[in-house]
Amino acid sequence: MSRIRSAIVIGGGIAGPVAAVALGKAGIEATVYEAYQTTADGVGGTLGIAPNGLDALAAAGLGGIVEPVGTPITTMVMRNGKGRRLASLGSPAGLPSQLLVWRPELYRALHDAAAHHGARVEYGKRLVAIEQRDADPDADTAGGVTAVFADGSRASADILIGADGIRSAVRSLIDPAAPSPRYVGLLGFGARLSAGSVDPGRIDPTGSEMHFVFGKRAFFGYVLAADGSGGWFANLPRATSMTASEARAVGADEWLRVLREAFADDRLRTVDLINRTDPAEFITVGGMEDIPTVPTWHRGRVVLIGDAAHATSPSSGQGASLAIESAVQLARCLRDLPYPEAFATYEGMRRDRVERIIKMAQRTNSDKAAGPVARVLRDLMMPIAMRLMNPESFSWPMRHHIDWSAPVTPAGAPGAAPLVSVASSSA
Ligand SMILES: Cc1cc2nc3c(=O)[nH]c(=O)nc-3n(C[C@H](O)[C@H](O)[C@H](O)COP(=O)(O)OP(=O)(O)OC[C@H]3O[C@@H](n4cnc5c(N)ncnc54)[C@H](O)[C@@H]3O)c2cc1C
């Protein structure tokens, strides 16, 4: 067992740059390898960074980087399609507001911060294979791992971290039987509205609230500033999934028509926001997905973080924040423990928490796709449940604090899986 000095991080989304900075803080040199030539992944919608995500960023020394590009959301207001207020959830006491941020702006902020902290990012490097080797004291060779990229280049380090998202190549390389993403029964859409798009006389600006509508046939969320700028997203129940490219092939105009129709019976002005959408600003996500459990988080010198290990559907509003938390916790484990103990301890710290949040999001997905009977029950029960429930049952995911300076002690987690050499990627 040995201390780790260098790391390859696959994926320059959210977890990757944070991991590189946190590893640097832990004295481990890390380089991020991103498949694309740019920082954004083409899905340009909004993301909420929850208080626990902000806390984890601060633990990595990245406090304050989201604030300049984020809009604070103090309250989430939920209505049904008839305009009836079902619930309103304020920020949990004592915690900062979550920040709503456009994904490309968040990626840019993370990459700028990573560069500022001296973390290297190489673009256009798509991982296709991993080779691992044990130390051989007889031949006096150290153990290590090599990443092989689609362009034929290679990179070696002590460990490799898979931060390559929900369709992780690293996940299938360390466990060819790893589960694939599961469609949660909803297609995702969104749009950005530029200033002047919407007449604030017709729809009230939302201020620091985010508004959600459980419509008759689909779910809608939006924010609107006083100048008529803002953004919205919609979740449309559909029996079968579509990939993002299949959904994009349908075209923005057609989807906007479908969505107008889906919300036509709701007594809210949401349709106005759809009508005012510039098709060029329309975002087609495709089928929304999660992975309830990933059995193998680490094998030999390779470990997973972020969506690669724990993909929650967007309904949790926690995917990015959990990705940040895992990046920071893994760095703490590697700072204080030899590998592979560090990997087992990291998994022991994280697995229950992330899988519980993935399950919570699944319940929200069912509410969004409710049929006529379930809709009546939901509209009856939600206001009562909100009144009776302990607010902690909603806020516990956000009450997560990482104390960077606290030493990590090894968990009684099971030993690491043996080393394997994997020849090719299924991604
Ligand atoms: C529509 C939508 C809305 C969402 N809303 C929220 C929200 O409000 N709040 C929230 O917290 N979360 C939200 N999420 C979830 C959040 O986006 C993810 O949980 C988060 O992006 C995970 O970060 P990550 O770094 O693990 O993966 P990603 O951000 O997906 O980054 C993975 C990176 O790896 C790269 N990559 C992939 N394969 C390879 C390879 N073979 N070689 C090299 N690089 C590779 C990709 O190009 C990408 O840049 C939402 C997701 C969606 C789809």
PDB file of N, CA and C in Angstrom, residues 50 71 106 114 119-120 180 196 214 259 283 341 343 357 378 380 407:
ATOM      1  N   ALA A  50     -26.781  23.444  -4.580  1.00  0.00           N
ATOM      2  CA  ALA A  50     -27.409  23.461  -3.261  1.00  0.00           C
ATOM      3  C   ALA A  50     -26.387  23.875  -2.195  1.00  0.00           C
ATOM      4  N   THR A  71     -27.825  32.916  -9.426  1.00  0.00           N
ATOM      5  CA  THR A  71     -28.936  33.696  -8.882  1.00  0.00           C
ATOM      6  C   THR A  71     -29.438  32.992  -7.623  1.00  0.00           C
ATOM      7  N   LEU A 106     -21.330  27.765 -15.300  1.00  0.00           N
ATOM      8  CA  LEU A 106     -20.759  27.014 -14.183  1.00  0.00           C
ATOM      9  C   LEU A 106     -19.485  26.297 -14.641  1.00  0.00           C
ATOM     10  N   ALA A 114     -10.003  26.131 -11.708  1.00  0.00           N
ATOM     11  CA  ALA A 114      -9.017  25.039 -11.740  1.00  0.00           C
ATOM     12  C   ALA A 114      -7.691  25.568 -12.298  1.00  0.00           C
ATOM     13  N   ALA A 119      -4.316  23.560 -11.791  1.00  0.00           N
ATOM     14  CA  ALA A 119      -4.685  22.224 -12.287  1.00  0.00           C
ATOM     15  C   ALA A 119      -4.639  22.236 -13.817  1.00  0.00           C
ATOM     16  N   ARG A 120      -4.073  21.199 -14.404  1.00  0.00           N
ATOM     17  CA  ARG A 120      -3.978  21.132 -15.872  1.00  0.00           C
ATOM     18  C   ARG A 120      -5.204  20.433 -16.439  1.00  0.00           C
ATOM     19  N   SER A 180     -26.485   0.208 -16.806  1.00  0.00           N
ATOM     20  CA  SER A 180     -26.583   1.370 -17.703  1.00  0.00           C
ATOM     21  C   SER A 180     -27.575   2.352 -17.091  1.00  0.00           C
ATOM     22  N   GLY A 196     -36.546  41.264 -22.057  1.00  0.00           N
ATOM     23  CA  GLY A 196     -37.603  41.771 -22.930  1.00  0.00           C
ATOM     24  C   GLY A 196     -38.413  40.661 -23.586  1.00  0.00           C
ATOM     25  N   PHE A 214     -47.107  21.577 -11.347  1.00  0.00           N
ATOM     26  CA  PHE A 214     -47.473  20.191 -11.659  1.00  0.00           C
ATOM     27  C   PHE A 214     -48.690  20.275 -12.571  1.00  0.00           C
ATOM     28  N   LEU A 259     -45.215  21.089 -26.460  1.00  0.00           N
ATOM     29  CA  LEU A 259     -45.256  21.580 -25.075  1.00  0.00           C
ATOM     30  C   LEU A 259     -46.414  22.559 -24.869  1.00  0.00           C
ATOM     31  N   ILE A 283     -33.593  24.144 -25.489  1.00  0.00           N
ATOM     32  CA  ILE A 283     -32.652  23.073 -25.097  1.00  0.00           C
ATOM     33  C   ILE A 283     -33.400  21.747 -25.039  1.00  0.00           C
ATOM     34  N   GLU A 341      -6.930   1.573   0.701  1.00  0.00           N
ATOM     35  CA  GLU A 341      -7.781   1.892   1.851  1.00  0.00           C
ATOM     36  C   GLU A 341      -8.567   3.188   1.611  1.00  0.00           C
ATOM     37  N   PHE A 343      -9.767   4.381  -1.144  1.00  0.00           N
ATOM     38  CA  PHE A 343     -10.937   4.184  -2.016  1.00  0.00           C
ATOM     39  C   PHE A 343     -12.086   3.556  -1.225  1.00  0.00           C
ATOM     40  N   ILE A 357     -30.518   9.782  -1.797  1.00  0.00           N
ATOM     41  CA  ILE A 357     -30.967  10.964  -2.560  1.00  0.00           C
ATOM     42  C   ILE A 357     -31.489  10.535  -3.935  1.00  0.00           C
ATOM     43  N   ARG A 378     -52.236  13.405  -5.273  1.00  0.00           N
ATOM     44  CA  ARG A 378     -51.056  14.254  -5.048  1.00  0.00           C
ATOM     45  C   ARG A 378     -51.481  15.657  -4.619  1.00  0.00           C
ATOM     46  N   LEU A 380     -54.191  16.571  -3.246  1.00  0.00           N
ATOM     47  CA  LEU A 380     -54.793  16.566  -1.905  1.00  0.00           C
ATOM     48  C   LEU A 380     -53.725  16.410  -0.825  1.00  0.00           C
ATOM     49  N   PRO A 407      -8.987  14.925  10.135  1.00  0.00           N
ATOM     50  CA  PRO A 407      -8.309  13.751   9.571  1.00  0.00           C
ATOM     51  C   PRO A 407      -9.308  12.639   9.236  1.00  0.00           C
TER      52      PRO A 407
END
